[in-house]
Amino acid sequence: QSSVTVFGIVDAGVQYLKNGDKTLHLLSTDGQQSSRFGLRGVEELGGGLKAGFHLEGALNPDTGTADSNRFWGRRATVSLISDAAGEVRLGRDFTPTFWSISRFNVFGTNGVGGANNLIYGFDGSSSSAKTIVRSDNSVGYFLPEKLGGVYGQAMVAAGEGSDGKYLGLRLGYATGPFDVAVALSETDNPGGKKFKVYNLGASYKIGDAQLMGLYHVSKEGAREQANYVLGAIYKIGAGQLRASYVHSENSGDLKKGDYSGNLFAVGYRHNLSKRTSLYSTISRVDNSDKGSFVIRGGSAVQAGQSSTGFEAGITHSF
Amino acid sequence: QSSVTVFGIVDAGVQYLKNGDKTLHLLSTDGQQSSRFGLRGVEELGGGLKAGFHLEGALNPDTGTADSNRFWGRRATVSLISDAAGEVRLGRDFTPTFWSISRFNVFGTNGVGGANNLIYGFDGSSSSAKTIVRSDNSVGYFLPEKLGGVYGQAMVAAGEGSDGKYLGLRLGYATGPFDVAVALSETDNPGGKKFKVYNLGASYKIGDAQLMGLYHVSKEGAREQANYVLGAIYKIGAGQLRASYVHSENSGDLKKGDYSGNLFAVGYRHNLSKRTSLYSTISRVDNSDKGSFVIRGGSAVQAGQSSTGFEAGITHSF
Amino acid sequence: QSSVTVFGIVDAGVQYLKNGDKTLHLLSTDGQQSSRFGLRGVEELGGGLKAGFHLEGALNPDTGTADSNRFWGRRATVSLISDAAGEVRLGRDFTPTFWSISRFNVFGTNGVGGANNLIYGFDGSSSSAKTIVRSDNSVGYFLPEKLGGVYGQAMVAAGEGSDGKYLGLRLGYATGPFDVAVALSETDNPGGKKFKVYNLGASYKIGDAQLMGLYHVSKEGAREQANYVLGAIYKIGAGQLRASYVHSENSGDLKKGDYSGNLFAVGYRHNLSKRTSLYSTISRVDNSDKGSFVIRGGSAVQAGQSSTGFEAGITHSF
């Protein structure tokens, strides 16, 4: 059956969280990559034209649940792809601005070390920031692959008579050891508010090391959160040493004063094969007097309290 | 792995609807075929006997949702199939009367042009007409394939101490360019009411053209809706020009007077391959003074208002 | 695609239940094996090491539903497996004590004849006994396969700051025609209660016959239910004659007096192939004056009433 590939990831581990003075032991998931089940395929139509589809949803091996609201909620798209003219993609898909959060962040958007612990703190994945990762009802366009290192995409999404109307753009350039991209987006949020995101990311490879940086801003009305992410990956045989620093600060918030936080994370990944790896990460979030950022998954902290996390797990792809 | 076939369809497009004076732009789905994910297989048991299963559920590429109530809600059956004696099938399945709505309707039951926009108007897919497409708890029997063109099926479904007890029959004859079928059914609805359906459909091929007609009646107590569907398909190379006219009228309704509507639809389908096609359809529903039929997916109309729809999309099968 | 196996079972039939004086006809499911859909795979990592995953969820062919709360609720695990040292398994999995209920019970835990009709009667699969079959958030260890017939497993599960903290053990010995196992577990239930389970099971093969016995106890606080299960399977060509007797009695219940019940079941299974079989089972539950055990799936009985069940169906694996 050549027309469909069944694929997925199961990622589970053990986790310890200390948020403020509350500790928690967890059978954790998605410490390194998001657990998922998916189907995808590409059909050659001749003349450099292809059709493709991609259906992918989240799953939680700790409790055996899938996403009960959106079974194929990670991505559900159908595409027409031209080698020369690029790809048109319809459905639910990742937003252009999301890709830079993931691509220029050594811990991606997973686990106790992920920069998303702070970046999503603007509003979590709550309704007012719901396009921070994906958008429903989208029409996307991707530049063709052979443009001498230039890559890019545009996405528009229908509000369908309600909120959620979206416009996003991303443009990048990758050559040799160097990769840089800018992205921006605007979403119509409830109450006539605009949710705006823009970011600039870059990475550079030197020998066995890779350096990464990301500047990411989320805005809604007078509220704004700026995030600075720095990271490095160092290859050691079949392993990878990873370190990340994130600084996030809110302005224009109703909470007066310095609402900011820093995340430090160090981790090690050991590849047992291309499909299977073991990992361990330790991280800490420190808050300013007014800040209450946390490592996601535990309880909330009081303003100014810190959050510490440790996890060790296994990621298996199929 | 020869025992299971993973299959599906992703169908998405863009749609414009004008119901009364309200307009809506949508990232639409299922304009030509219902998006789905399924598993099926047939096992040869020897002596002309086979076992088979079929699991199939809906999905919505616009939002990444599946059917959260019935993941395998399109069909979930296990069968014992004899070449000589026919098939016995247990589970949730399409009803015999549904097949004629689908088979003798050039737009099937999909998109702005589907006759179902009016036929399902009797009660939509609401509880009182829930067997108009499928039935739970069914035992089905299908005639064997080699009966000189005669085909047919019977279905009974257990009410299981509640509503939903069902009996349905279909008998058809297909030979050369000609195909005709009759079907009828009765369902025990809440409050001791009987929901009855019967229909007669036929199609005829002449050269590159195919003509279709369907007469379909739904009844519950004194309420009754009669539907007349005419359609034509004309092949043009890798494309198909399609046109359909539907007239539906209610009688015995509490709404006194002429409650009727007409749907006109014209569409074009272009096959990029056996698995992938592009399509575009335009349709209009006109109502009588009391009628309030609409193209499904938009807002309701006031009695007598019209509904206009346009869509263009892609259907990809895997 | 060698990395994933798509598998499943569809089991459906017709069932008659008489609980007290109420009768019910059903399109039944899972009379012989639980209907399911799953994905699994094992990856060789070299040096006697393997990685594996297993995702499996329930489905109901009578209504086309899956488990809407836990799509992969039957099992969702990732494993690291050493030929020499055994398997470590993370996720949602069957509990050690469950395996003996299933393994030493001729009707497994399915259908009108299953001993689970009485064993689960302690609290059904209600919250206070939710680890009787599976546990969330578990870390499991399995002994390696080559230990001269000794097999065993241990499981711990995180309460994650709430109820459900679990510890379970199983140890067995299988050699030639003989198989015996003991298992025990303890779960932290809401309100600080401990839910405890222990059982002892054995089976013995003589020619075409296999005899089975199980003693199983469930306790929570002062409440306790003891269950005695005896069964036999006799091979007749491609068929199996099966018979089972179960006696269950509650003590320490608020209901004073003799709260006990007996289940007698006889069934026949005919294998059409390795993947497909037909089955039929008849069973009866008799209660003591205070007892109200029933064959699951119908209505409740008044104390002392009996319950009778008959079913015939087909099981098809893929």
mmCIF file of N, CA, C and O in Angstrom, chain A residues 204-271:
data_model
loop_
_atom_site.group_PDB
_atom_site.id
_atom_site.type_symbol
_atom_site.label_atom_id
_atom_site.label_comp_id
_atom_site.label_asym_id
_atom_site.label_seq_id
_atom_site.Cartn_x
_atom_site.Cartn_y
_atom_site.Cartn_z
ATOM 1 N N TYR A 204 23.543 28.764 13.630
ATOM 2 C CA TYR A 204 24.840 28.699 12.973
ATOM 3 C C TYR A 204 25.581 27.471 13.483
ATOM 4 O O TYR A 204 25.642 27.226 14.689
ATOM 5 N N LYS A 205 26.119 26.668 12.546
ATOM 6 C CA LYS A 205 26.867 25.455 12.919
ATOM 7 C C LYS A 205 28.355 25.711 12.831
ATOM 8 O O LYS A 205 28.846 26.229 11.825
ATOM 9 N N ILE A 206 29.077 25.339 13.902
ATOM 10 C CA ILE A 206 30.552 25.426 13.908
ATOM 11 C C ILE A 206 31.076 24.084 14.382
ATOM 12 O O ILE A 206 30.947 23.758 15.574
ATOM 13 N N GLY A 207 31.634 23.291 13.487
ATOM 14 C CA GLY A 207 32.130 21.979 13.887
ATOM 15 C C GLY A 207 31.026 21.145 14.488
ATOM 16 O O GLY A 207 29.964 20.960 13.873
ATOM 17 N N ASP A 208 31.229 20.634 15.706
ATOM 18 C CA ASP A 208 30.225 19.800 16.358
ATOM 19 C C ASP A 208 29.188 20.622 17.119
ATOM 20 O O ASP A 208 28.309 20.056 17.776
ATOM 21 N N ALA A 209 29.310 21.926 17.057
ATOM 22 C CA ALA A 209 28.382 22.769 17.808
ATOM 23 C C ALA A 209 27.389 23.463 16.886
ATOM 24 O O ALA A 209 27.649 23.676 15.699
ATOM 25 N N GLN A 210 26.233 23.785 17.441
ATOM 26 C CA GLN A 210 25.261 24.608 16.735
ATOM 27 C C GLN A 210 24.741 25.659 17.711
ATOM 28 O O GLN A 210 24.323 25.329 18.824
ATOM 29 N N LEU A 211 24.767 26.918 17.286
ATOM 30 C CA LEU A 211 24.275 28.011 18.129
ATOM 31 C C LEU A 211 22.944 28.506 17.576
ATOM 32 O O LEU A 211 22.749 28.542 16.356
ATOM 33 N N MET A 212 22.046 28.891 18.467
ATOM 34 C CA MET A 212 20.716 29.343 18.044
ATOM 35 C C MET A 212 20.280 30.561 18.823
ATOM 36 O O MET A 212 20.603 30.700 20.007
ATOM 37 N N GLY A 213 19.521 31.407 18.151
ATOM 38 C CA GLY A 213 18.962 32.561 18.834
ATOM 39 C C GLY A 213 17.600 32.903 18.274
ATOM 40 O O GLY A 213 17.341 32.700 17.077
ATOM 41 N N LEU A 214 16.721 33.381 19.130
ATOM 42 C CA LEU A 214 15.364 33.744 18.710
ATOM 43 C C LEU A 214 14.903 34.961 19.494
ATOM 44 O O LEU A 214 15.064 35.024 20.720
ATOM 45 N N TYR A 215 14.323 35.917 18.784
ATOM 46 C CA TYR A 215 13.655 37.039 19.424
ATOM 47 C C TYR A 215 12.194 36.949 19.007
ATOM 48 O O TYR A 215 11.870 36.900 17.809
ATOM 49 N N HIS A 216 11.298 36.867 19.991
ATOM 50 C CA HIS A 216 9.886 36.623 19.687
ATOM 51 C C HIS A 216 9.015 37.564 20.505
ATOM 52 O O HIS A 216 9.180 37.671 21.720
ATOM 53 N N VAL A 217 8.067 38.229 19.838
ATOM 54 C CA VAL A 217 7.168 39.154 20.521
ATOM 55 C C VAL A 217 5.714 38.772 20.254
ATOM 56 O O VAL A 217 5.333 38.509 19.114
ATOM 57 N N SER A 218 4.897 38.712 21.334
ATOM 58 C CA SER A 218 3.445 38.524 21.235
ATOM 59 C C SER A 218 2.770 39.778 21.769
ATOM 60 O O SER A 218 3.153 40.287 22.825
ATOM 61 N N LYS A 219 1.766 40.270 21.051
ATOM 62 C CA LYS A 219 1.053 41.475 21.481
ATOM 63 C C LYS A 219 -0.443 41.270 21.364
ATOM 64 O O LYS A 219 -0.934 40.655 20.412
ATOM 65 N N GLU A 220 -1.177 41.823 22.319
ATOM 66 C CA GLU A 220 -2.633 41.940 22.158
ATOM 67 C C GLU A 220 -3.042 43.246 22.816
ATOM 68 O O GLU A 220 -2.917 43.385 24.034
ATOM 69 N N GLY A 221 -3.521 44.178 22.017
ATOM 70 C CA GLY A 221 -3.846 45.505 22.544
ATOM 71 C C GLY A 221 -2.595 46.100 23.166
ATOM 72 O O GLY A 221 -1.520 46.103 22.563
ATOM 73 N N ALA A 222 -2.743 46.609 24.404
ATOM 74 C CA ALA A 222 -1.600 47.247 25.072
ATOM 75 C C ALA A 222 -0.661 46.239 25.707
ATOM 76 O O ALA A 222 0.434 46.578 26.138
ATOM 77 N N ARG A 223 -1.071 44.974 25.777
ATOM 78 C CA ARG A 223 -0.240 43.960 26.411
ATOM 79 C C ARG A 223 0.798 43.458 25.418
ATOM 80 O O ARG A 223 0.507 43.277 24.246
ATOM 81 N N GLU A 224 1.995 43.202 25.922
ATOM 82 C CA GLU A 224 3.060 42.750 25.034
ATOM 83 C C GLU A 224 4.036 41.893 25.832
ATOM 84 O O GLU A 224 4.336 42.179 26.990
ATOM 85 N N GLN A 225 4.504 40.795 25.209
ATOM 86 C CA GLN A 225 5.562 40.000 25.844
ATOM 87 C C GLN A 225 6.703 39.833 24.856
ATOM 88 O O GLN A 225 6.493 39.363 23.734
ATOM 89 N N ALA A 226 7.899 40.214 25.291
ATOM 90 C CA ALA A 226 9.085 40.033 24.457
ATOM 91 C C ALA A 226 9.899 38.872 25.031
ATOM 92 O O ALA A 226 10.046 38.752 26.256
ATOM 93 N N ASN A 227 10.417 38.008 24.134
ATOM 94 C CA ASN A 227 11.143 36.823 24.562
ATOM 95 C C ASN A 227 12.478 36.739 23.825
ATOM 96 O O ASN A 227 12.521 36.916 22.600
ATOM 97 N N TYR A 228 13.534 36.436 24.571
ATOM 98 C CA TYR A 228 14.879 36.287 24.020
ATOM 99 C C TYR A 228 15.347 34.878 24.333
ATOM 100 O O TYR A 228 15.395 34.496 25.511
ATOM 101 N N VAL A 229 15.663 34.108 23.288
ATOM 102 C CA VAL A 229 16.065 32.712 23.482
ATOM 103 C C VAL A 229 17.457 32.514 22.901
ATOM 104 O O VAL A 229 17.714 32.859 21.741
ATOM 105 N N LEU A 230 18.360 31.960 23.704
ATOM 106 C CA LEU A 230 19.690 31.587 23.222
ATOM 107 C C LEU A 230 19.908 30.122 23.517
ATOM 108 O O LEU A 230 19.491 29.614 24.572
ATOM 109 N N GLY A 231 20.592 29.415 22.611
ATOM 110 C CA GLY A 231 20.803 28.002 22.863
ATOM 111 C C GLY A 231 21.990 27.457 22.106
ATOM 112 O O GLY A 231 22.457 28.040 21.127
ATOM 113 N N ALA A 232 22.473 26.306 22.590
ATOM 114 C CA ALA A 232 23.578 25.631 21.912
ATOM 115 C C ALA A 232 23.399 24.126 22.007
ATOM 116 O O ALA A 232 22.915 23.603 23.007
ATOM 117 N N ILE A 233 23.802 23.451 20.923
ATOM 118 C CA ILE A 233 23.793 21.986 20.879
ATOM 119 C C ILE A 233 25.221 21.557 20.571
ATOM 120 O O ILE A 233 25.863 22.109 19.677
ATOM 121 N N TYR A 234 25.709 20.563 21.308
ATOM 122 C CA TYR A 234 27.059 20.067 21.060
ATOM 123 C C TYR A 234 27.005 18.550 20.916
ATOM 124 O O TYR A 234 26.572 17.846 21.823
ATOM 125 N N LYS A 235 27.457 18.053 19.748
ATOM 126 C CA LYS A 235 27.440 16.609 19.472
ATOM 127 C C LYS A 235 28.578 15.900 20.178
ATOM 128 O O LYS A 235 29.737 16.315 20.063
ATOM 129 N N ILE A 236 28.260 14.812 20.859
ATOM 130 C CA ILE A 236 29.297 13.968 21.468
ATOM 131 C C ILE A 236 28.992 12.536 21.054
ATOM 132 O O ILE A 236 28.157 11.868 21.669
ATOM 133 N N GLY A 237 29.630 12.051 20.000
ATOM 134 C CA GLY A 237 29.347 10.702 19.514
ATOM 135 C C GLY A 237 27.878 10.577 19.143
ATOM 136 O O GLY A 237 27.376 11.349 18.326
ATOM 137 N N ALA A 238 27.180 9.595 19.757
ATOM 138 C CA ALA A 238 25.756 9.401 19.484
ATOM 139 C C ALA A 238 24.889 10.284 20.365
ATOM 140 O O ALA A 238 23.669 10.115 20.401
ATOM 141 N N GLY A 239 25.517 11.206 21.073
ATOM 142 C CA GLY A 239 24.753 12.040 21.999
ATOM 143 C C GLY A 239 24.766 13.502 21.613
ATOM 144 O O GLY A 239 25.475 13.936 20.697
ATOM 145 N N GLN A 240 23.944 14.265 22.292
ATOM 146 C CA GLN A 240 23.864 15.706 22.103
ATOM 147 C C GLN A 240 23.725 16.368 23.459
ATOM 148 O O GLN A 240 22.804 16.049 24.217
ATOM 149 N N LEU A 241 24.624 17.302 23.736
ATOM 150 C CA LEU A 241 24.508 18.111 24.935
ATOM 151 C C LEU A 241 23.763 19.376 24.518
ATOM 152 O O LEU A 241 24.087 19.978 23.486
ATOM 153 N N ARG A 242 22.770 19.791 25.304
ATOM 154 C CA ARG A 242 21.963 20.931 24.907
ATOM 155 C C ARG A 242 21.803 21.914 26.071
ATOM 156 O O ARG A 242 21.599 21.491 27.223
ATOM 157 N N ALA A 243 21.890 23.187 25.778
ATOM 158 C CA ALA A 243 21.705 24.195 26.815
ATOM 159 C C ALA A 243 20.890 25.343 26.246
ATOM 160 O O ALA A 243 21.011 25.668 25.053
ATOM 161 N N SER A 244 20.067 25.963 27.082
ATOM 162 C CA SER A 244 19.210 27.043 26.611
ATOM 163 C C SER A 244 18.986 28.073 27.711
ATOM 164 O O SER A 244 18.891 27.730 28.892
ATOM 165 N N TYR A 245 18.931 29.332 27.285
ATOM 166 C CA TYR A 245 18.586 30.423 28.198
ATOM 167 C C TYR A 245 17.455 31.213 27.562
ATOM 168 O O TYR A 245 17.491 31.526 26.363
ATOM 169 N N VAL A 246 16.441 31.525 28.346
ATOM 170 C CA VAL A 246 15.296 32.289 27.847
ATOM 171 C C VAL A 246 15.019 33.429 28.812
ATOM 172 O O VAL A 246 14.988 33.221 30.031
ATOM 173 N N HIS A 247 14.814 34.609 28.260
ATOM 174 C CA HIS A 247 14.359 35.729 29.072
ATOM 175 C C HIS A 247 13.063 36.261 28.477
ATOM 176 O O HIS A 247 12.977 36.528 27.272
ATOM 177 N N SER A 248 12.027 36.395 29.314
ATOM 178 C CA SER A 248 10.730 36.885 28.835
ATOM 179 C C SER A 248 10.269 38.008 29.732
ATOM 180 O O SER A 248 10.390 37.916 30.958
ATOM 181 N N GLU A 249 9.726 39.065 29.113
ATOM 182 C CA GLU A 249 9.207 40.151 29.937
ATOM 183 C C GLU A 249 7.926 40.712 29.354
ATOM 184 O O GLU A 249 7.806 40.924 28.149
ATOM 185 N N ASN A 250 6.969 40.927 30.255
ATOM 186 C CA ASN A 250 5.683 41.494 29.879
ATOM 187 C C ASN A 250 5.703 42.995 30.070
ATOM 188 O O ASN A 250 6.291 43.491 31.021
ATOM 189 N N SER A 251 5.015 43.701 29.192
ATOM 190 C CA SER A 251 4.811 45.126 29.422
ATOM 191 C C SER A 251 3.369 45.433 29.072
ATOM 192 O O SER A 251 2.715 44.694 28.348
ATOM 193 N N GLY A 252 2.883 46.549 29.605
ATOM 194 C CA GLY A 252 1.518 46.946 29.299
ATOM 195 C C GLY A 252 0.491 46.092 29.997
ATOM 196 O O GLY A 252 -0.697 46.178 29.718
ATOM 197 N N ASP A 253 0.948 45.241 30.876
ATOM 198 C CA ASP A 253 0.029 44.368 31.578
ATOM 199 C C ASP A 253 -0.680 45.162 32.669
ATOM 200 O O ASP A 253 -0.219 46.208 33.108
ATOM 201 N N LEU A 254 -1.811 44.679 33.094
ATOM 202 C CA LEU A 254 -2.495 45.308 34.223
ATOM 203 C C LEU A 254 -1.638 45.198 35.477
ATOM 204 O O LEU A 254 -1.671 46.046 36.350
ATOM 205 N N LYS A 255 -0.859 44.091 35.551
ATOM 206 C CA LYS A 255 0.057 43.927 36.665
ATOM 207 C C LYS A 255 1.197 44.932 36.512
ATOM 208 O O LYS A 255 2.056 44.771 35.658
ATOM 209 N N LYS A 256 1.201 45.966 37.324
ATOM 210 C CA LYS A 256 2.233 46.985 37.230
ATOM 211 C C LYS A 256 3.572 46.413 37.666
ATOM 212 O O LYS A 256 3.635 45.481 38.457
ATOM 213 N N GLY A 257 4.623 46.993 37.164
ATOM 214 C CA GLY A 257 5.950 46.607 37.626
ATOM 215 C C GLY A 257 6.606 45.604 36.712
ATOM 216 O O GLY A 257 6.150 45.328 35.601
ATOM 217 N N ASP A 258 7.715 45.054 37.166
ATOM 218 C CA ASP A 258 8.559 44.171 36.362
ATOM 219 C C ASP A 258 8.017 42.751 36.389
ATOM 220 O O ASP A 258 8.217 41.997 37.322
ATOM 221 N N TYR A 259 7.307 42.380 35.316
ATOM 222 C CA TYR A 259 6.787 41.026 35.185
ATOM 223 C C TYR A 259 7.681 40.304 34.185
ATOM 224 O O TYR A 259 7.470 40.384 32.976
ATOM 225 N N SER A 260 8.727 39.640 34.698
ATOM 226 C CA SER A 260 9.646 38.972 33.785
ATOM 227 C C SER A 260 10.151 37.674 34.411
ATOM 228 O O SER A 260 9.961 37.411 35.603
ATOM 229 N N GLY A 261 10.775 36.841 33.572
ATOM 230 C CA GLY A 261 11.284 35.560 34.055
ATOM 231 C C GLY A 261 12.442 35.091 33.202
ATOM 232 O O GLY A 261 12.591 35.497 32.038
ATOM 233 N N ASN A 262 13.271 34.230 33.789
ATOM 234 C CA ASN A 262 14.384 33.620 33.065
ATOM 235 C C ASN A 262 14.295 32.112 33.188
ATOM 236 O O ASN A 262 13.969 31.591 34.260
ATOM 237 N N LEU A 263 14.584 31.417 32.120
ATOM 238 C CA LEU A 263 14.647 29.952 32.163
ATOM 239 C C LEU A 263 16.054 29.519 31.758
ATOM 240 O O LEU A 263 16.581 29.972 30.733
ATOM 241 N N PHE A 264 16.665 28.648 32.592
ATOM 242 C CA PHE A 264 17.938 28.022 32.262
ATOM 243 C C PHE A 264 17.688 26.525 32.148
ATOM 244 O O PHE A 264 17.062 25.941 33.046
ATOM 245 N N ALA A 265 18.173 25.912 31.089
ATOM 246 C CA ALA A 265 17.965 24.471 30.932
ATOM 247 C C ALA A 265 19.206 23.818 30.348
ATOM 248 O O ALA A 265 19.857 24.378 29.457
ATOM 249 N N VAL A 266 19.520 22.643 30.866
ATOM 250 C CA VAL A 266 20.610 21.828 30.335
ATOM 251 C C VAL A 266 20.078 20.411 30.150
ATOM 252 O O VAL A 266 19.347 19.906 31.006
ATOM 253 N N GLY A 267 20.452 19.790 29.032
ATOM 254 C CA GLY A 267 19.955 18.439 28.805
ATOM 255 C C GLY A 267 20.926 17.612 27.992
ATOM 256 O O GLY A 267 21.858 18.136 27.368
ATOM 257 N N TYR A 268 20.687 16.306 28.020
ATOM 258 C CA TYR A 268 21.500 15.396 27.223
ATOM 259 C C TYR A 268 20.576 14.406 26.534
ATOM 260 O O TYR A 268 19.627 13.877 27.137
ATOM 261 N N ARG A 269 20.876 14.170 25.243
ATOM 262 C CA ARG A 269 20.109 13.226 24.452
ATOM 263 C C ARG A 269 21.060 12.167 23.945
ATOM 264 O O ARG A 269 22.111 12.498 23.387
ATOM 265 N N HIS A 270 20.674 10.895 24.091
ATOM 266 C CA HIS A 270 21.496 9.802 23.583
ATOM 267 C C HIS A 270 20.691 9.013 22.559
ATOM 268 O O HIS A 270 19.639 8.442 22.871
ATOM 269 N N ASN A 271 21.192 8.980 21.318
ATOM 270 C CA ASN A 271 20.484 8.281 20.248
ATOM 271 C C ASN A 271 20.819 6.796 20.255
ATOM 272 O O ASN A 271 21.969 6.426 20.031
#
